[in-house]
Amino acid sequence: MARQPVLSFAYMPGEGGPPALYEGIVSAAHRDLGDGTGPIWIQHQTPRDARAGGAPLLDFSGAVLG
């Protein structure tokens, strides 16, 4: 899955506008952050506004990755 192109949505709480859509890549899959939950994290490199809340991470066929 690494280097797979992905789409990331972001919502701006309280802004009232449409969601933003960003293109990026998966840089690591099954990442273990040492937080006790195991290797379940997907690390992706996508631009994002720090004020935005997260939403689904999709592959280019529309399947939800995380």
PDB file of N, CA and C in Angstrom:
ATOM      1  N   MET A   1       0.815  -1.194   0.000  1.00  0.00           N
ATOM      2  CA  MET A   1       0.000   0.000   0.000  1.00  0.00           C
ATOM      3  C   MET A   1       0.859   1.259   0.000  1.00  0.00           C
ATOM      4  N   ALA A   2       2.112   1.179   0.426  1.00  0.00           N
ATOM      5  CA  ALA A   2       2.952   2.369   0.462  1.00  0.00           C
ATOM      6  C   ALA A   2       3.092   2.968  -0.932  1.00  0.00           C
ATOM      7  N   ARG A   3       3.122   4.276  -0.994  1.00  0.00           N
ATOM      8  CA  ARG A   3       3.216   5.081  -2.215  1.00  0.00           C
ATOM      9  C   ARG A   3       1.934   5.025  -3.047  1.00  0.00           C
ATOM     10  N   GLN A   4       0.858   4.496  -2.489  1.00  0.00           N
ATOM     11  CA  GLN A   4      -0.428   4.456  -3.189  1.00  0.00           C
ATOM     12  C   GLN A   4      -1.049   5.854  -3.186  1.00  0.00           C
ATOM     13  N   PRO A   5      -1.536   6.335  -4.327  1.00  0.00           N
ATOM     14  CA  PRO A   5      -2.209   7.630  -4.358  1.00  0.00           C
ATOM     15  C   PRO A   5      -3.525   7.559  -3.574  1.00  0.00           C
ATOM     16  N   VAL A   6      -3.824   8.618  -2.828  1.00  0.00           N
ATOM     17  CA  VAL A   6      -5.042   8.672  -2.017  1.00  0.00           C
ATOM     18  C   VAL A   6      -5.676  10.052  -2.106  1.00  0.00           C
ATOM     19  N   LEU A   7      -6.937  10.114  -1.691  1.00  0.00           N
ATOM     20  CA  LEU A   7      -7.683  11.360  -1.564  1.00  0.00           C
ATOM     21  C   LEU A   7      -8.081  11.524  -0.107  1.00  0.00           C
ATOM     22  N   SER A   8      -7.883  12.717   0.422  1.00  0.00           N
ATOM     23  CA  SER A   8      -8.216  13.002   1.808  1.00  0.00           C
ATOM     24  C   SER A   8      -9.200  14.166   1.846  1.00  0.00           C
ATOM     25  N   PHE A   9     -10.302  14.006   2.559  1.00  0.00           N
ATOM     26  CA  PHE A   9     -11.280  15.072   2.743  1.00  0.00           C
ATOM     27  C   PHE A   9     -10.984  15.797   4.043  1.00  0.00           C
ATOM     28  N   ALA A  10     -11.339  17.052   4.112  1.00  0.00           N
ATOM     29  CA  ALA A  10     -11.223  17.815   5.345  1.00  0.00           C
ATOM     30  C   ALA A  10     -12.436  18.731   5.448  1.00  0.00           C
ATOM     31  N   TYR A  11     -12.999  18.815   6.639  1.00  0.00           N
ATOM     32  CA  TYR A  11     -14.151  19.676   6.908  1.00  0.00           C
ATOM     33  C   TYR A  11     -13.732  20.780   7.857  1.00  0.00           C
ATOM     34  N   MET A  12     -14.226  21.980   7.614  1.00  0.00           N
ATOM     35  CA  MET A  12     -13.927  23.120   8.467  1.00  0.00           C
ATOM     36  C   MET A  12     -15.110  23.358   9.402  1.00  0.00           C
ATOM     37  N   PRO A  13     -15.040  22.871  10.642  1.00  0.00           N
ATOM     38  CA  PRO A  13     -16.152  23.070  11.570  1.00  0.00           C
ATOM     39  C   PRO A  13     -16.492  24.555  11.728  1.00  0.00           C
ATOM     40  N   GLY A  14     -17.755  24.867  11.605  1.00  0.00           N
ATOM     41  CA  GLY A  14     -18.217  26.237  11.794  1.00  0.00           C
ATOM     42  C   GLY A  14     -18.010  27.155  10.599  1.00  0.00           C
ATOM     43  N   GLU A  15     -17.351  26.699   9.563  1.00  0.00           N
ATOM     44  CA  GLU A  15     -17.090  27.541   8.394  1.00  0.00           C
ATOM     45  C   GLU A  15     -18.278  27.551   7.426  1.00  0.00           C
ATOM     46  N   GLY A  16     -19.064  26.481   7.412  1.00  0.00           N
ATOM     47  CA  GLY A  16     -20.248  26.431   6.569  1.00  0.00           C
ATOM     48  C   GLY A  16     -19.993  26.176   5.090  1.00  0.00           C
ATOM     49  N   GLY A  17     -18.759  25.989   4.697  1.00  0.00           N
ATOM     50  CA  GLY A  17     -18.456  25.748   3.295  1.00  0.00           C
ATOM     51  C   GLY A  17     -18.389  24.273   2.975  1.00  0.00           C
ATOM     52  N   PRO A  18     -18.124  23.966   1.716  1.00  0.00           N
ATOM     53  CA  PRO A  18     -18.012  22.564   1.310  1.00  0.00           C
ATOM     54  C   PRO A  18     -16.708  21.952   1.837  1.00  0.00           C
ATOM     55  N   PRO A  19     -16.628  20.627   1.869  1.00  0.00           N
ATOM     56  CA  PRO A  19     -15.371  20.002   2.288  1.00  0.00           C
ATOM     57  C   PRO A  19     -14.268  20.254   1.263  1.00  0.00           C
ATOM     58  N   ALA A  20     -13.045  20.239   1.747  1.00  0.00           N
ATOM     59  CA  ALA A  20     -11.887  20.353   0.854  1.00  0.00           C
ATOM     60  C   ALA A  20     -11.417  18.945   0.507  1.00  0.00           C
ATOM     61  N   LEU A  21     -10.856  18.777  -0.666  1.00  0.00           N
ATOM     62  CA  LEU A  21     -10.356  17.492  -1.122  1.00  0.00           C
ATOM     63  C   LEU A  21      -8.887  17.655  -1.479  1.00  0.00           C
ATOM     64  N   TYR A  22      -8.038  16.776  -0.922  1.00  0.00           N
ATOM     65  CA  TYR A  22      -6.601  16.845  -1.145  1.00  0.00           C
ATOM     66  C   TYR A  22      -6.096  15.531  -1.720  1.00  0.00           C
ATOM     67  N   GLU A  23      -5.139  15.617  -2.630  1.00  0.00           N
ATOM     68  CA  GLU A  23      -4.505  14.436  -3.196  1.00  0.00           C
ATOM     69  C   GLU A  23      -3.157  14.231  -2.525  1.00  0.00           C
ATOM     70  N   GLY A  24      -2.825  12.964  -2.228  1.00  0.00           N
ATOM     71  CA  GLY A  24      -1.548  12.652  -1.608  1.00  0.00           C
ATOM     72  C   GLY A  24      -1.174  11.205  -1.838  1.00  0.00           C
ATOM     73  N   ILE A  25      -0.294  10.683  -0.983  1.00  0.00           N
ATOM     74  CA  ILE A  25       0.143   9.294  -1.085  1.00  0.00           C
ATOM     75  C   ILE A  25       0.197   8.658   0.298  1.00  0.00           C
ATOM     76  N   VAL A  26       0.052   7.333   0.345  1.00  0.00           N
ATOM     77  CA  VAL A  26       0.313   6.575   1.567  1.00  0.00           C
ATOM     78  C   VAL A  26       1.822   6.408   1.657  1.00  0.00           C
ATOM     79  N   SER A  27       2.410   6.832   2.764  1.00  0.00           N
ATOM     80  CA  SER A  27       3.855   6.706   2.918  1.00  0.00           C
ATOM     81  C   SER A  27       4.228   5.522   3.805  1.00  0.00           C
ATOM     82  N   ALA A  28       3.298   5.017   4.610  1.00  0.00           N
ATOM     83  CA  ALA A  28       3.540   3.815   5.420  1.00  0.00           C
ATOM     84  C   ALA A  28       2.189   3.227   5.815  1.00  0.00           C
ATOM     85  N   ALA A  29       2.090   1.909   5.771  1.00  0.00           N
ATOM     86  CA  ALA A  29       0.861   1.221   6.171  1.00  0.00           C
ATOM     87  C   ALA A  29       1.143   0.351   7.389  1.00  0.00           C
ATOM     88  N   HIS A  30       0.111   0.077   8.166  1.00  0.00           N
ATOM     89  CA  HIS A  30       0.227  -0.766   9.363  1.00  0.00           C
ATOM     90  C   HIS A  30       1.267  -0.212  10.319  1.00  0.00           C
ATOM     91  N   ARG A  31       1.240   1.083  10.508  1.00  0.00           N
ATOM     92  CA  ARG A  31       2.205   1.786  11.351  1.00  0.00           C
ATOM     93  C   ARG A  31       1.890   1.560  12.823  1.00  0.00           C
ATOM     94  N   ASP A  32       2.877   1.224  13.631  1.00  0.00           N
ATOM     95  CA  ASP A  32       2.717   1.069  15.085  1.00  0.00           C
ATOM     96  C   ASP A  32       3.336   2.285  15.756  1.00  0.00           C
ATOM     97  N   LEU A  33       2.503   3.105  16.380  1.00  0.00           N
ATOM     98  CA  LEU A  33       2.973   4.328  17.018  1.00  0.00           C
ATOM     99  C   LEU A  33       3.374   4.115  18.469  1.00  0.00           C
ATOM    100  N   GLY A  34       3.301   2.862  18.949  1.00  0.00           N
ATOM    101  CA  GLY A  34       3.657   2.588  20.338  1.00  0.00           C
ATOM    102  C   GLY A  34       2.628   3.109  21.324  1.00  0.00           C
ATOM    103  N   ASP A  35       1.388   3.269  20.857  1.00  0.00           N
ATOM    104  CA  ASP A  35       0.335   3.808  21.721  1.00  0.00           C
ATOM    105  C   ASP A  35      -0.542   2.717  22.327  1.00  0.00           C
ATOM    106  N   GLY A  36      -0.149   1.457  22.147  1.00  0.00           N
ATOM    107  CA  GLY A  36      -0.904   0.359  22.725  1.00  0.00           C
ATOM    108  C   GLY A  36      -2.014  -0.176  21.844  1.00  0.00           C
ATOM    109  N   THR A  37      -2.252   0.423  20.692  1.00  0.00           N
ATOM    110  CA  THR A  37      -3.316  -0.063  19.808  1.00  0.00           C
ATOM    111  C   THR A  37      -2.791  -0.991  18.722  1.00  0.00           C
ATOM    112  N   GLY A  38      -1.485  -1.103  18.598  1.00  0.00           N
ATOM    113  CA  GLY A  38      -0.903  -2.010  17.605  1.00  0.00           C
ATOM    114  C   GLY A  38      -0.660  -1.340  16.273  1.00  0.00           C
ATOM    115  N   PRO A  39      -0.238  -2.134  15.281  1.00  0.00           N
ATOM    116  CA  PRO A  39       0.120  -1.585  13.969  1.00  0.00           C
ATOM    117  C   PRO A  39      -1.087  -1.381  13.060  1.00  0.00           C
ATOM    118  N   ILE A  40      -1.916  -0.406  13.402  1.00  0.00           N
ATOM    119  CA  ILE A  40      -3.151  -0.196  12.639  1.00  0.00           C
ATOM    120  C   ILE A  40      -3.192   1.138  11.899  1.00  0.00           C
ATOM    121  N   TRP A  41      -2.204   1.969  12.079  1.00  0.00           N
ATOM    122  CA  TRP A  41      -2.246   3.324  11.529  1.00  0.00           C
ATOM    123  C   TRP A  41      -1.780   3.367  10.081  1.00  0.00           C
ATOM    124  N   ILE A  42      -2.371   4.270   9.300  1.00  0.00           N
ATOM    125  CA  ILE A  42      -1.949   4.525   7.923  1.00  0.00           C
ATOM    126  C   ILE A  42      -1.334   5.918   7.908  1.00  0.00           C
ATOM    127  N   GLN A  43      -0.065   6.000   7.570  1.00  0.00           N
ATOM    128  CA  GLN A  43       0.597   7.297   7.460  1.00  0.00           C
ATOM    129  C   GLN A  43       0.468   7.772   6.028  1.00  0.00           C
ATOM    130  N   HIS A  44      -0.057   8.990   5.851  1.00  0.00           N
ATOM    131  CA  HIS A  44      -0.195   9.516   4.496  1.00  0.00           C
ATOM    132  C   HIS A  44       0.322  10.941   4.441  1.00  0.00           C
ATOM    133  N   GLN A  45       0.774  11.310   3.277  1.00  0.00           N
ATOM    134  CA  GLN A  45       1.305  12.640   3.029  1.00  0.00           C
ATOM    135  C   GLN A  45       0.316  13.380   2.138  1.00  0.00           C
ATOM    136  N   THR A  46      -0.514  14.206   2.755  1.00  0.00           N
ATOM    137  CA  THR A  46      -1.455  15.031   2.005  1.00  0.00           C
ATOM    138  C   THR A  46      -1.460  16.422   2.629  1.00  0.00           C
ATOM    139  N   PRO A  47      -1.576  17.462   1.824  1.00  0.00           N
ATOM    140  CA  PRO A  47      -1.692  18.799   2.399  1.00  0.00           C
ATOM    141  C   PRO A  47      -3.000  18.904   3.155  1.00  0.00           C
ATOM    142  N   ARG A  48      -3.012  19.729   4.192  1.00  0.00           N
ATOM    143  CA  ARG A  48      -4.228  19.838   4.996  1.00  0.00           C
ATOM    144  C   ARG A  48      -4.180  21.122   5.796  1.00  0.00           C
ATOM    145  N   ASP A  49      -5.322  21.719   6.010  1.00  0.00           N
ATOM    146  CA  ASP A  49      -5.434  22.910   6.837  1.00  0.00           C
ATOM    147  C   ASP A  49      -5.510  22.479   8.292  1.00  0.00           C
ATOM    148  N   ALA A  50      -4.731  23.071   9.158  1.00  0.00           N
ATOM    149  CA  ALA A  50      -4.672  22.685  10.571  1.00  0.00           C
ATOM    150  C   ALA A  50      -6.004  22.880  11.290  1.00  0.00           C
ATOM    151  N   ARG A  51      -6.874  23.733  10.773  1.00  0.00           N
ATOM    152  CA  ARG A  51      -8.181  23.966  11.413  1.00  0.00           C
ATOM    153  C   ARG A  51      -9.212  22.919  11.028  1.00  0.00           C
ATOM    154  N   ALA A  52      -8.903  22.070  10.059  1.00  0.00           N
ATOM    155  CA  ALA A  52      -9.883  21.137   9.507  1.00  0.00           C
ATOM    156  C   ALA A  52      -9.960  19.858  10.330  1.00  0.00           C
ATOM    157  N   GLY A  53     -11.164  19.326  10.397  1.00  0.00           N
ATOM    158  CA  GLY A  53     -11.371  18.021  11.016  1.00  0.00           C
ATOM    159  C   GLY A  53     -11.174  16.925   9.985  1.00  0.00           C
ATOM    160  N   GLY A  54     -10.808  15.752  10.432  1.00  0.00           N
ATOM    161  CA  GLY A  54     -10.543  14.648   9.522  1.00  0.00           C
ATOM    162  C   GLY A  54     -11.804  14.003   8.985  1.00  0.00           C
ATOM    163  N   ALA A  55     -11.648  13.280   7.935  1.00  0.00           N
ATOM    164  CA  ALA A  55     -12.730  12.547   7.293  1.00  0.00           C
ATOM    165  C   ALA A  55     -12.100  11.346   6.595  1.00  0.00           C
ATOM    166  N   PRO A  56     -12.849  10.570   5.846  1.00  0.00           N
ATOM    167  CA  PRO A  56     -12.290   9.353   5.242  1.00  0.00           C
ATOM    168  C   PRO A  56     -11.083   9.598   4.339  1.00  0.00           C
ATOM    169  N   LEU A  57     -10.201   8.612   4.327  1.00  0.00           N
ATOM    170  CA  LEU A  57      -9.082   8.552   3.398  1.00  0.00           C
ATOM    171  C   LEU A  57      -9.479   7.533   2.339  1.00  0.00           C
ATOM    172  N   LEU A  58      -9.487   7.938   1.073  1.00  0.00           N
ATOM    173  CA  LEU A  58      -9.988   7.096  -0.013  1.00  0.00           C
ATOM    174  C   LEU A  58      -8.900   6.788  -1.024  1.00  0.00           C
ATOM    175  N   ASP A  59      -9.017   5.609  -1.664  1.00  0.00           N
ATOM    176  CA  ASP A  59      -8.153   5.356  -2.814  1.00  0.00           C
ATOM    177  C   ASP A  59      -8.857   5.954  -4.035  1.00  0.00           C
ATOM    178  N   PHE A  60      -8.224   5.902  -5.195  1.00  0.00           N
ATOM    179  CA  PHE A  60      -8.777   6.562  -6.373  1.00  0.00           C
ATOM    180  C   PHE A  60      -9.987   5.835  -6.962  1.00  0.00           C
ATOM    181  N   SER A  61     -10.302   4.637  -6.471  1.00  0.00           N
ATOM    182  CA  SER A  61     -11.530   3.978  -6.923  1.00  0.00           C
ATOM    183  C   SER A  61     -12.691   4.286  -5.987  1.00  0.00           C
ATOM    184  N   GLY A  62     -12.423   5.051  -4.912  1.00  0.00           N
ATOM    185  CA  GLY A  62     -13.466   5.438  -3.979  1.00  0.00           C
ATOM    186  C   GLY A  62     -13.574   4.546  -2.752  1.00  0.00           C
ATOM    187  N   ALA A  63     -12.733   3.516  -2.639  1.00  0.00           N
ATOM    188  CA  ALA A  63     -12.766   2.639  -1.463  1.00  0.00           C
ATOM    189  C   ALA A  63     -12.161   3.357  -0.251  1.00  0.00           C
ATOM    190  N   VAL A  64     -12.802   3.217   0.900  1.00  0.00           N
ATOM    191  CA  VAL A  64     -12.327   3.830   2.134  1.00  0.00           C
ATOM    192  C   VAL A  64     -11.154   3.031   2.686  1.00  0.00           C
ATOM    193  N   LEU A  65     -10.029   3.702   2.918  1.00  0.00           N
ATOM    194  CA  LEU A  65      -8.838   3.070   3.481  1.00  0.00           C
ATOM    195  C   LEU A  65      -8.763   3.295   4.983  1.00  0.00           C
ATOM    196  N   GLY A  66      -9.232   4.416   5.429  1.00  0.00           N
ATOM    197  CA  GLY A  66      -9.176   4.721   6.864  1.00  0.00           C
ATOM    198  C   GLY A  66      -9.944   5.960   7.198  1.00  0.00           C
TER     199      GLY A  66
END
